[in-house]
mmCIF file of C-alpha atoms in Angstrom:
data_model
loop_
_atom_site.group_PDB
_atom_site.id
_atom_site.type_symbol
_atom_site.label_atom_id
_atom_site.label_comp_id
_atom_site.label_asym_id
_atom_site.label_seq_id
_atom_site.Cartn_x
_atom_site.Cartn_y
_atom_site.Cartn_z
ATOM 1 C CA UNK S 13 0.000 0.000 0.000
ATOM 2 C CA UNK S 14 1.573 3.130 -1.175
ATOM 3 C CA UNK S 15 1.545 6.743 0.745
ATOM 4 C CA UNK S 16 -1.025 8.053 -1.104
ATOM 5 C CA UNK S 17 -3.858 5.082 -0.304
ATOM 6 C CA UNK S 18 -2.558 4.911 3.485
ATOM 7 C CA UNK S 19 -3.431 8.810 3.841
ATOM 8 C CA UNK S 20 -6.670 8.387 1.650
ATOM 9 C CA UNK S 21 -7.640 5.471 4.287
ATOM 10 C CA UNK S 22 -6.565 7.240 7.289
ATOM 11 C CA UNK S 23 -8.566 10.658 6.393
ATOM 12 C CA UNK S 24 -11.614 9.073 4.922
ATOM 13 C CA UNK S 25 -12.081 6.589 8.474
ATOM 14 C CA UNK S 26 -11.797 9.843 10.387
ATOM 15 C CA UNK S 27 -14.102 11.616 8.056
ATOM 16 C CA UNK S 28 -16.794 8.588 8.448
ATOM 17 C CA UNK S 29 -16.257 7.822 12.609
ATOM 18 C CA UNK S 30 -17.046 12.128 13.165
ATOM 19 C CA UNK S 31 -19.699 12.199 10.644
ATOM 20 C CA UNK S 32 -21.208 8.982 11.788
ATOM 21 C CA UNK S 33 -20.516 10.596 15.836
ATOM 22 C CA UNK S 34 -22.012 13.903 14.846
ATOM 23 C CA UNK S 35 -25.336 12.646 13.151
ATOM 24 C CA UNK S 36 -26.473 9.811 14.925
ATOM 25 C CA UNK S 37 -25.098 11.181 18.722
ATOM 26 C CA UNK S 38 -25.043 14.769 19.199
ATOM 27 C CA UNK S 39 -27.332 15.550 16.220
ATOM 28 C CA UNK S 40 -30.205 12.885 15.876
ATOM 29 C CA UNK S 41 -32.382 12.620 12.871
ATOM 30 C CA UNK S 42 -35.793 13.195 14.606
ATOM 31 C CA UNK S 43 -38.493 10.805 13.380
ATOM 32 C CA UNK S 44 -41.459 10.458 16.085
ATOM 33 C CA UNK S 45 -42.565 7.522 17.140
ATOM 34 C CA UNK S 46 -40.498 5.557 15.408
ATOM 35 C CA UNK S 47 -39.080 2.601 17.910
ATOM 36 C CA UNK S 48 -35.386 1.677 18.243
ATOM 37 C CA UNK S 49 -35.234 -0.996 15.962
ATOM 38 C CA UNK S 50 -37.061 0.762 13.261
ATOM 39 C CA UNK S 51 -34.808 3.762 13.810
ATOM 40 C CA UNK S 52 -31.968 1.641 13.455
ATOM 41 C CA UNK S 53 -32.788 0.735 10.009
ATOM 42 C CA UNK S 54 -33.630 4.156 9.104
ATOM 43 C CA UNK S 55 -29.546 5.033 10.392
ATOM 44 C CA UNK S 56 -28.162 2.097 8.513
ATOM 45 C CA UNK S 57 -29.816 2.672 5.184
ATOM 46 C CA UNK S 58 -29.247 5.920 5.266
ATOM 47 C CA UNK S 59 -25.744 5.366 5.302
ATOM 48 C CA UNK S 60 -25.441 2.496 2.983
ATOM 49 C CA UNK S 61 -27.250 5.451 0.665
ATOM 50 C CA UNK S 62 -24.487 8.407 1.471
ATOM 51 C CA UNK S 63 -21.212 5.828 1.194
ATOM 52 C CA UNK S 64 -22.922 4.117 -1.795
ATOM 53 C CA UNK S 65 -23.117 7.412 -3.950
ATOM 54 C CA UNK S 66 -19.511 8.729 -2.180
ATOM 55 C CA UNK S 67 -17.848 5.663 -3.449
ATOM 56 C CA UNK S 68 -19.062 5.502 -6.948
ATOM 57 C CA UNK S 69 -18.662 9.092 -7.233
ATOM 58 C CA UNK S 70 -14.399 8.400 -5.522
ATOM 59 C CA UNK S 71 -13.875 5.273 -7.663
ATOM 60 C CA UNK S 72 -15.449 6.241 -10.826
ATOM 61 C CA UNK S 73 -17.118 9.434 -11.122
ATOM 62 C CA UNK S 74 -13.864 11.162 -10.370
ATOM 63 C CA UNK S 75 -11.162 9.541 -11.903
ATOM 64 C CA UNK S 76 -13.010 9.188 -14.979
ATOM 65 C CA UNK S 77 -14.432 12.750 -15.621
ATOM 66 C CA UNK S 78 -11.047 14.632 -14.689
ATOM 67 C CA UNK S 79 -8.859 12.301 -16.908
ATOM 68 C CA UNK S 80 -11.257 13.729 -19.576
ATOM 69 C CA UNK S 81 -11.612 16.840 -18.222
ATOM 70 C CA UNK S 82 -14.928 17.296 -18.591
ATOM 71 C CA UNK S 83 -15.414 19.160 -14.841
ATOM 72 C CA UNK S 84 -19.054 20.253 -15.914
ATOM 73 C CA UNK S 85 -20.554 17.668 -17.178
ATOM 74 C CA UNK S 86 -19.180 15.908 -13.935
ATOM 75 C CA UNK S 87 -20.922 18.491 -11.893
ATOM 76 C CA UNK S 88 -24.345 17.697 -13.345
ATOM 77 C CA UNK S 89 -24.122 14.236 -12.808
ATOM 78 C CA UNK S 90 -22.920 14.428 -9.610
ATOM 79 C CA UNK S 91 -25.270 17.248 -8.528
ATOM 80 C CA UNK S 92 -28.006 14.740 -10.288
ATOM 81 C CA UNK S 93 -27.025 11.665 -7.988
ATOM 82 C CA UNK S 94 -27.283 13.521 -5.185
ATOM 83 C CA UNK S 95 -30.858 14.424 -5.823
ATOM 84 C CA UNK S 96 -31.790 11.075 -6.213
ATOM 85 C CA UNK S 97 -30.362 9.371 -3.521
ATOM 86 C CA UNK S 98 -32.010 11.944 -1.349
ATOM 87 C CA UNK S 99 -35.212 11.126 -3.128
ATOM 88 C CA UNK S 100 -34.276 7.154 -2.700
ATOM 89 C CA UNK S 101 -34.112 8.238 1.125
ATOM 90 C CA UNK S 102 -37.147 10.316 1.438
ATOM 91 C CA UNK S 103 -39.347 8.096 -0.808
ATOM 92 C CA UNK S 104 -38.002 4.735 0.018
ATOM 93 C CA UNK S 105 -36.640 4.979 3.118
ATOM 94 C CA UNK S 106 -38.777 7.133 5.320
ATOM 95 C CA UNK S 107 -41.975 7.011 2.943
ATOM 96 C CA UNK S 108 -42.154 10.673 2.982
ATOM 97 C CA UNK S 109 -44.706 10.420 -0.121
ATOM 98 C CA UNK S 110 -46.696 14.051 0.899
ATOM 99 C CA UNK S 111 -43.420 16.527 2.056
ATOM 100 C CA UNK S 112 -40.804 15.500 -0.339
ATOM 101 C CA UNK S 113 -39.867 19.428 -0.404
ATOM 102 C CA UNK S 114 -39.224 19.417 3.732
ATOM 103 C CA UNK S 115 -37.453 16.088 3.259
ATOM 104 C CA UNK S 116 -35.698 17.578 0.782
ATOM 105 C CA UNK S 117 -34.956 20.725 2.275
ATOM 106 C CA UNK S 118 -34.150 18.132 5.319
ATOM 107 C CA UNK S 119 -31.558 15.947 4.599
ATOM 108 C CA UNK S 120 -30.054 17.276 0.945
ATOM 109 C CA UNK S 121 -26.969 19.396 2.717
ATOM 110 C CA UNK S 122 -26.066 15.964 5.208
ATOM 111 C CA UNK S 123 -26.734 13.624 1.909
ATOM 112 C CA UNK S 124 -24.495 15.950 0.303
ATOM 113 C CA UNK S 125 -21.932 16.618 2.791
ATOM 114 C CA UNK S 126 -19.501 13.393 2.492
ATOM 115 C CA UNK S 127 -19.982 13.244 -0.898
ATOM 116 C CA UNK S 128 -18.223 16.929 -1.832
ATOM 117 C CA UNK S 129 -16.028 16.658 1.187
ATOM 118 C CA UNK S 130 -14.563 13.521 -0.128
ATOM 119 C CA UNK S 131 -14.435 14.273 -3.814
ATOM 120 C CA UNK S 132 -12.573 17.901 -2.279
ATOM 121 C CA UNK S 133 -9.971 15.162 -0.469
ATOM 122 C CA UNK S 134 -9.823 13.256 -3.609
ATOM 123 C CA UNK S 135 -8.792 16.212 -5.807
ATOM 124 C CA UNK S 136 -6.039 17.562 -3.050
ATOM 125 C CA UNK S 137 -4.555 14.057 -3.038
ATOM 126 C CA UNK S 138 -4.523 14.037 -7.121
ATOM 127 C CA UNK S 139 -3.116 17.243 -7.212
ATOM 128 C CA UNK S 140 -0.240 16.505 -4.669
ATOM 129 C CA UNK S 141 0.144 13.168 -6.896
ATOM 130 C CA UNK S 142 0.367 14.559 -10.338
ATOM 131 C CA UNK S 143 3.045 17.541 -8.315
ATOM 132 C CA UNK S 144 4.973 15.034 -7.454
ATOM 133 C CA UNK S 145 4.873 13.115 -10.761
ATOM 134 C CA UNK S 146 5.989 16.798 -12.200
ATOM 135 C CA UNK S 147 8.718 17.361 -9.594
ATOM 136 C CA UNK S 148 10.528 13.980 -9.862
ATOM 137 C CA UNK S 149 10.382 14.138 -13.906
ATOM 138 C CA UNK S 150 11.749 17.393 -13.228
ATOM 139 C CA UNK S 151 14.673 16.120 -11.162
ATOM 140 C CA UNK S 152 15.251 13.255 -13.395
ATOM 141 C CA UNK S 153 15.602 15.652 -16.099
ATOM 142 C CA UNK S 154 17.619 17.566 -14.508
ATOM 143 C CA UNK S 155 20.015 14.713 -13.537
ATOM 144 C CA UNK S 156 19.814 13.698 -17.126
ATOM 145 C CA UNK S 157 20.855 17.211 -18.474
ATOM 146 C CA UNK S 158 23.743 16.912 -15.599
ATOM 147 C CA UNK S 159 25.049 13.400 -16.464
ATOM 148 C CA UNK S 160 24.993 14.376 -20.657
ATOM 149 C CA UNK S 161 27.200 17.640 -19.500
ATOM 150 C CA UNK S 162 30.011 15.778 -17.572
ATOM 151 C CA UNK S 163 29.859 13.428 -20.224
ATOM 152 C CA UNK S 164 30.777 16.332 -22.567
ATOM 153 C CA UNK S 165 33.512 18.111 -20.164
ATOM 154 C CA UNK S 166 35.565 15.086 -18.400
ATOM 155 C CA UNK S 167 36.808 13.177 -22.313
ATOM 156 C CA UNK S 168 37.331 16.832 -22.899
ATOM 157 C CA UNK S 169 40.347 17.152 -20.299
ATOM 158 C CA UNK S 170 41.075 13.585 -19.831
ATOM 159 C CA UNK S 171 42.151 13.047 -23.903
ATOM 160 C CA UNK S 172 44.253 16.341 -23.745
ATOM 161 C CA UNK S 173 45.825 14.991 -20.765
ATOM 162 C CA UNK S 174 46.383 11.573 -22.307
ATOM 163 C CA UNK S 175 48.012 13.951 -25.517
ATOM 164 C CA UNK S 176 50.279 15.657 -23.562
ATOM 165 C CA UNK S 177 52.001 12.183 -22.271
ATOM 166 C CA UNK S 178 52.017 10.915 -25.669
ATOM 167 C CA UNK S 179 53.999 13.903 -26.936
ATOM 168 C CA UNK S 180 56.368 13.506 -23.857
ATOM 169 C CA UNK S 181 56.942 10.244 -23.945
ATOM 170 C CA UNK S 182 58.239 10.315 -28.207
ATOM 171 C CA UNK S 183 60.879 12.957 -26.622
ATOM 172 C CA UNK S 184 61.804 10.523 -23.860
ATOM 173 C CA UNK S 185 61.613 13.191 -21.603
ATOM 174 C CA UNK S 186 62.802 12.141 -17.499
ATOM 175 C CA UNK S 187 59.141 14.380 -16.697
ATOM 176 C CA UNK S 188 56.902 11.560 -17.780
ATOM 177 C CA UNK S 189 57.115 9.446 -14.578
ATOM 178 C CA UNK S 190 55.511 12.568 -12.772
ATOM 179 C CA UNK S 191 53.302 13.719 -15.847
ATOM 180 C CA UNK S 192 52.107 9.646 -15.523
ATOM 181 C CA UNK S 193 51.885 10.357 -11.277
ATOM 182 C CA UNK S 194 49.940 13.457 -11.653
ATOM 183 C CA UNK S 195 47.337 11.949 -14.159
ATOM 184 C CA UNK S 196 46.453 8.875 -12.600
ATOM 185 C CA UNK S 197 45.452 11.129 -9.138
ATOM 186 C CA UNK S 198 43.429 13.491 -11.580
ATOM 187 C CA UNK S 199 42.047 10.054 -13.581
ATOM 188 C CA UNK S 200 40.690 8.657 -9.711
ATOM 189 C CA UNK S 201 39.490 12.033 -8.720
ATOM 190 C CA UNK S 202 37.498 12.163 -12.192
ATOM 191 C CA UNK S 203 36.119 8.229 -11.503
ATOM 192 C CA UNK S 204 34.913 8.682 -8.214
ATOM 193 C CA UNK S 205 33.645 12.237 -7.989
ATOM 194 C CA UNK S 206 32.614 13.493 -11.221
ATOM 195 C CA UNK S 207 29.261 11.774 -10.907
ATOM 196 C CA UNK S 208 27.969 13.275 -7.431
ATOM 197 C CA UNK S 209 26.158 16.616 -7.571
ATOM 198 C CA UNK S 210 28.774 17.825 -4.860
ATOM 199 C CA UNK S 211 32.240 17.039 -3.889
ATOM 200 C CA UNK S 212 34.233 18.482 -0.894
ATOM 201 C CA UNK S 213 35.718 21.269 -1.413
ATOM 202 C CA UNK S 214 39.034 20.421 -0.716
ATOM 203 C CA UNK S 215 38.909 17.654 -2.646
ATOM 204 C CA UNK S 216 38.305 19.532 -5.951
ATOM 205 C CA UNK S 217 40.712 22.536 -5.261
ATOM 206 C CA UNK S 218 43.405 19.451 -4.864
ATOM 207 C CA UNK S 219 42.062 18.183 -8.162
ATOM 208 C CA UNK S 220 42.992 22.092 -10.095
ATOM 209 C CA UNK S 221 45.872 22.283 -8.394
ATOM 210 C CA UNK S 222 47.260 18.679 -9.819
ATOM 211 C CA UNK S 223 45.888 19.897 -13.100
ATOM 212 C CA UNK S 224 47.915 22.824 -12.695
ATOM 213 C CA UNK S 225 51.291 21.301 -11.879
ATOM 214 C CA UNK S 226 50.683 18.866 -14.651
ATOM 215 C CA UNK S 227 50.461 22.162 -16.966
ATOM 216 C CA UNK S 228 53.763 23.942 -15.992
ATOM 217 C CA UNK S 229 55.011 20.939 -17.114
ATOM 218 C CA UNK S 230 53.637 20.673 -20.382
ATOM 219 C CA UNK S 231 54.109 24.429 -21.065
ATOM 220 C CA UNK S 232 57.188 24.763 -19.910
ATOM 221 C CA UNK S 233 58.611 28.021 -22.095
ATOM 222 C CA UNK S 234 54.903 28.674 -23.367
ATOM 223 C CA UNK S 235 52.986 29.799 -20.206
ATOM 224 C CA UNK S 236 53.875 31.833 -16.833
ATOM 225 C CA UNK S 237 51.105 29.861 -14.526
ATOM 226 C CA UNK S 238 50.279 32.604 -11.761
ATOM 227 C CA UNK S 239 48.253 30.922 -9.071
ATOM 228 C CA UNK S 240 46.648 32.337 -6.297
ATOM 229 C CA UNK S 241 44.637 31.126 -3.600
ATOM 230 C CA UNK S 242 43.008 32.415 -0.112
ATOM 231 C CA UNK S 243 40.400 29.726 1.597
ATOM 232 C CA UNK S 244 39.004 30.619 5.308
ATOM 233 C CA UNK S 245 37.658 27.479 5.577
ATOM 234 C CA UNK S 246 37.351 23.798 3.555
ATOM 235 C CA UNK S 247 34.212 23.032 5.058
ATOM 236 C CA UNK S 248 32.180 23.837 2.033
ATOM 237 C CA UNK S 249 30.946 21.632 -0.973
ATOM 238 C CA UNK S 250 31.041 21.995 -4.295
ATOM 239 C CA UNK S 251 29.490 20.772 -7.839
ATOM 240 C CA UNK S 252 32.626 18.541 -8.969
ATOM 241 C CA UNK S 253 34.739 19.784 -12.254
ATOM 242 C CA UNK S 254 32.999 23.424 -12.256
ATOM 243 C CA UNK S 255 36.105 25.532 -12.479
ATOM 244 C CA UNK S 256 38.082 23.436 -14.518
ATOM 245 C CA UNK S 257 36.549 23.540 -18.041
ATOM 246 C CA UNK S 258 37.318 27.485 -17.465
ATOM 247 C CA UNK S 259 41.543 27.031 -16.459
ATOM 248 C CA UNK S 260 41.551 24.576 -19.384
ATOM 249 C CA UNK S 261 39.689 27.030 -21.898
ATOM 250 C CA UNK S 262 42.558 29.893 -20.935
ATOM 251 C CA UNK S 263 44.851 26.893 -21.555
ATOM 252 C CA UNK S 264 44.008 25.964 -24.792
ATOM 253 C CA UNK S 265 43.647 30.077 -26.025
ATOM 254 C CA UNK S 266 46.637 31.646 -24.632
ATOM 255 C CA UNK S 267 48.497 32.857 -27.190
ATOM 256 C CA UNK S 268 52.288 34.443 -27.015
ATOM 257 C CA UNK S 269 54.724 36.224 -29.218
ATOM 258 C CA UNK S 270 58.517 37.456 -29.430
ATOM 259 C CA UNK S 271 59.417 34.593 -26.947
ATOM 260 C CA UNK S 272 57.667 36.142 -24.747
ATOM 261 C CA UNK S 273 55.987 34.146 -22.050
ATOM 262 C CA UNK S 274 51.585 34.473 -21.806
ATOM 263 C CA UNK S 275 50.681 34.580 -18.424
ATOM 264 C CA UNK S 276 47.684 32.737 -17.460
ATOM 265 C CA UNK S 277 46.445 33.998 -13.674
ATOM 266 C CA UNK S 278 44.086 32.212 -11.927
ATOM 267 C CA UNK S 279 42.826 33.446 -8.439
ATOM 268 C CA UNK S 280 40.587 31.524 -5.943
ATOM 269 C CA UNK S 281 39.251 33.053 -2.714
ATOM 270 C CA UNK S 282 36.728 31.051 -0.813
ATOM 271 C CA UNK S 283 35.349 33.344 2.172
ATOM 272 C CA UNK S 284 32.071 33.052 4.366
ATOM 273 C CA UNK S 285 31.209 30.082 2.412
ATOM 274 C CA UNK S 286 31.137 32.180 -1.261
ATOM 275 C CA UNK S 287 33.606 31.504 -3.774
ATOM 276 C CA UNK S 288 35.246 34.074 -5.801
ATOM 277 C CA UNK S 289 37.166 32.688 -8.812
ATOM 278 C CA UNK S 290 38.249 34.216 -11.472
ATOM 279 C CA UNK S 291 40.607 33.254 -14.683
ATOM 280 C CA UNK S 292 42.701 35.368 -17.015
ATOM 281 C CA UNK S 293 44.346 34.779 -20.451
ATOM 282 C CA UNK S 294 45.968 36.530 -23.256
ATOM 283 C CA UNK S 295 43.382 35.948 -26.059
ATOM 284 C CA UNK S 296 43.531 36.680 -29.451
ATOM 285 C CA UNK S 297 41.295 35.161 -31.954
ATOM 286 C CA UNK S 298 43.520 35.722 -35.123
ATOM 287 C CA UNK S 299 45.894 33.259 -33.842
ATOM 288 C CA UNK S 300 43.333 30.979 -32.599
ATOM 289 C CA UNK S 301 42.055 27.887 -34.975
ATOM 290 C CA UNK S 302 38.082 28.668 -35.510
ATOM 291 C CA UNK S 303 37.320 25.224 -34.956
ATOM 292 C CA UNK S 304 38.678 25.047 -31.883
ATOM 293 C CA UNK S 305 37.070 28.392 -30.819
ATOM 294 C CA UNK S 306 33.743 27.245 -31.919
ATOM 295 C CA UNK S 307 33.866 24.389 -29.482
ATOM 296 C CA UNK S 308 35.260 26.691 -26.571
ATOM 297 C CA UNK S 309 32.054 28.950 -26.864
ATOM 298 C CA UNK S 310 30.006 25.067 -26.709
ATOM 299 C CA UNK S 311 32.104 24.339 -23.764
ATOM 300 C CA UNK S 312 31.507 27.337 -22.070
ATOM 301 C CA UNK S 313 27.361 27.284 -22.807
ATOM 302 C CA UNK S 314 27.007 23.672 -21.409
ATOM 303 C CA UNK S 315 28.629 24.753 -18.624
ATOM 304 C CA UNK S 316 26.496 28.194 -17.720
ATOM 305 C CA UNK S 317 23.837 25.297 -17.927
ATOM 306 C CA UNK S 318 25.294 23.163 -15.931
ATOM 307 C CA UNK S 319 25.984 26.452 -13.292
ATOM 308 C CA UNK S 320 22.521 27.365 -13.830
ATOM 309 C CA UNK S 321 20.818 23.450 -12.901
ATOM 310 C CA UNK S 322 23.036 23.437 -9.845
ATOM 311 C CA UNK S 323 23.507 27.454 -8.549
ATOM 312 C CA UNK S 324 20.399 28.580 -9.764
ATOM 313 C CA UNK S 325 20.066 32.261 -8.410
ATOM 314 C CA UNK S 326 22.615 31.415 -6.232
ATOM 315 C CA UNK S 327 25.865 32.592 -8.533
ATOM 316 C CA UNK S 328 27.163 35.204 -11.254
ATOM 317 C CA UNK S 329 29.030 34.579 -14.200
ATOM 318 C CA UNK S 330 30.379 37.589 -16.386
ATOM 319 C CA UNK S 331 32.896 36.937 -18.835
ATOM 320 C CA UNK S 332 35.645 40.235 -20.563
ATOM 321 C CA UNK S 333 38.019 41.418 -22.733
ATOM 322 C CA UNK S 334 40.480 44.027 -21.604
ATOM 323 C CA UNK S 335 43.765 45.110 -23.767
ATOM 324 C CA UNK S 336 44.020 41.867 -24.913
ATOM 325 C CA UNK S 337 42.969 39.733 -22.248
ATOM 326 C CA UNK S 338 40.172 37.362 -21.463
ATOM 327 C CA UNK S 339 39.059 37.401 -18.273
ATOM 328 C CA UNK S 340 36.576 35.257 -16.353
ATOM 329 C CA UNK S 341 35.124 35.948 -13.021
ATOM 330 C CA UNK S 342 32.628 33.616 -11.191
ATOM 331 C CA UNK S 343 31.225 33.915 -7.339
ATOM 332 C CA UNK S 344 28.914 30.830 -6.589
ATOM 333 C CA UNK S 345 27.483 30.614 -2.409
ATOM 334 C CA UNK S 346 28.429 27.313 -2.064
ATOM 335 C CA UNK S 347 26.873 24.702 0.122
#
């Protein structure tokens, strides 16, 4: 028995115990000289009337008319049964033949009363049901959208990685036993974490800062790495891989010229649980391959979605260009 059927039970068997309490105890129908046993009748076919027209009305009436929708022709009928199982009562049951009116006027509200209470509890419990429906496709979706993301980001800095050791190890370089060290911790990070909505936050600033070391290395003579970092306190969580598609991107777009050395700065504050990050290259499109441009600005969309499922309202993302540099700056209140 699901939630939904255990609260339906538990509601409608207080419903019928006060209703049943309220009519037949402290509010009597008043029949004269009627005896006990005849009186009992009257009490139990009067009820096997109300729950017989509440229950056709909660099992069919209900679910049938608001799966099609059609809410007025549902209030006729229902409005319609209602009048004749008050007639059933008054004509059957208590033979009222010559004051059908009085009867009517009578007992037509307590007929009446279980049967719209009930169909009222029966609508609520829908409602909550088909929000519930909504908010779990909604999450699913949302986990979907997440899962097809890091699917897109993590081959995206794993095969560059994997490129970078293949160029190093043609030149037999005495580096590649570290570049191999340094990938394999990034490689478990990746495994493990990239799949939970958050990670600690230690755990992922350890993760940049291995992707980091593993770049001086690769860019020896290409890049001056600047890294800064001020953290108040690790006890924070964050959405795994969210800063790194960004260090990469100024990675891959850095340009230099006249042997000159491009500095790529990269500053991380994490105070009173917000994050302040931001990311600067020298960028300069005329020295940058389109097609690899073209899938920066795809990298960069999939991940303001991916900010956006996670940090909705809850962070700001501005990206600029100043004399020649592109900067990006990102505050998220983390968990």
């Amino acid at each position: 028995m699901d939630n939904k059927t255990i609260i339906k039970v538990i509601i409608h068997s207080l419903f019928w115990i006060s209703y049943i309490i309220v009519l037949f105890v402290f509010a009597p129908l008043c029949y004269d000289d009627l005896n006990v046993n005849t009186y009992s009748k009257i009490e139990i076919s009067f009820l096997f009337i109300v729950a017989s027209i509440t229950y056709l009305n909660d099992q069919l009436l209900l679910p049938y008319f608001f799966k099609k929708k059609s809410y007025i022709l549902y209030t006729l009928i229902a409005f319609g049964l209602i009048l004749l199982a008050t007639f059933l009562y008054c004509y059957y049951v208590l033979g009222c033949v010559d004051s059908l009116l009085a009867c009517y006027s009578d007992d037509l509200w307590i007929i009446a009363l279980p049967f719209v209470l009930l169909s009222f509890i029966w609508v609520v419990l829908e409602f909550s049901k088909k929000q519930n429906e909504l908010d779990k496709a909604h999450s699913d979706k949302i986990e979907s959208e997440l899962k097809f993301l890091k699917a897109q980001i993590n081959p995206h800095v794993l095969f560059n990685s994997l490129n970078t050791i293949y160029a190093k190890s043609v030149k037999e370089n005495d580096e590649i036993a570290e570049l191999i060290l340094i990938l394999s911790e990034n490689l478990k990070y990746i495994l493990n974490q990239s799949n939970d909505t958050f990670v600690d936050l230690e755990k992922e600033i350890t993760f940049i800062e291995n992707y980091l070391e593993f770049q001086k290395l690769r860019t020896q003579g290409i890049n001056n790495i600047i890294y800064n970092k001020e953290v108040d306190s690790y006890n924070h969580s964050i959405a795994p891989l969210i800063l790194i598609d960004f260090i990469e991107n100024a990675f891959k777009h850095s340009t230099y010229k006249d042997d000159e050395l491009s500095d790529i700065t990269i500053n991380l504050s994490i105070k009173d649980g917000k994050i302040h990050f931001t990311c600067m290259n020298e960028f300069h499109l005329a020295n940058t391959h389109q097609e690899n441009y073209e899938t920066s600005q795809i990298g960069l969309k999939n991940l303001k979605q991916r900010l956006e499922l996670i940090y909705k309202n809850k962070y700001a993302l501005n990206f600029n260009k100043d004399n020649g540099v592109f900067i990006v700056d990102l505050k998220i209140d983390l968990e």
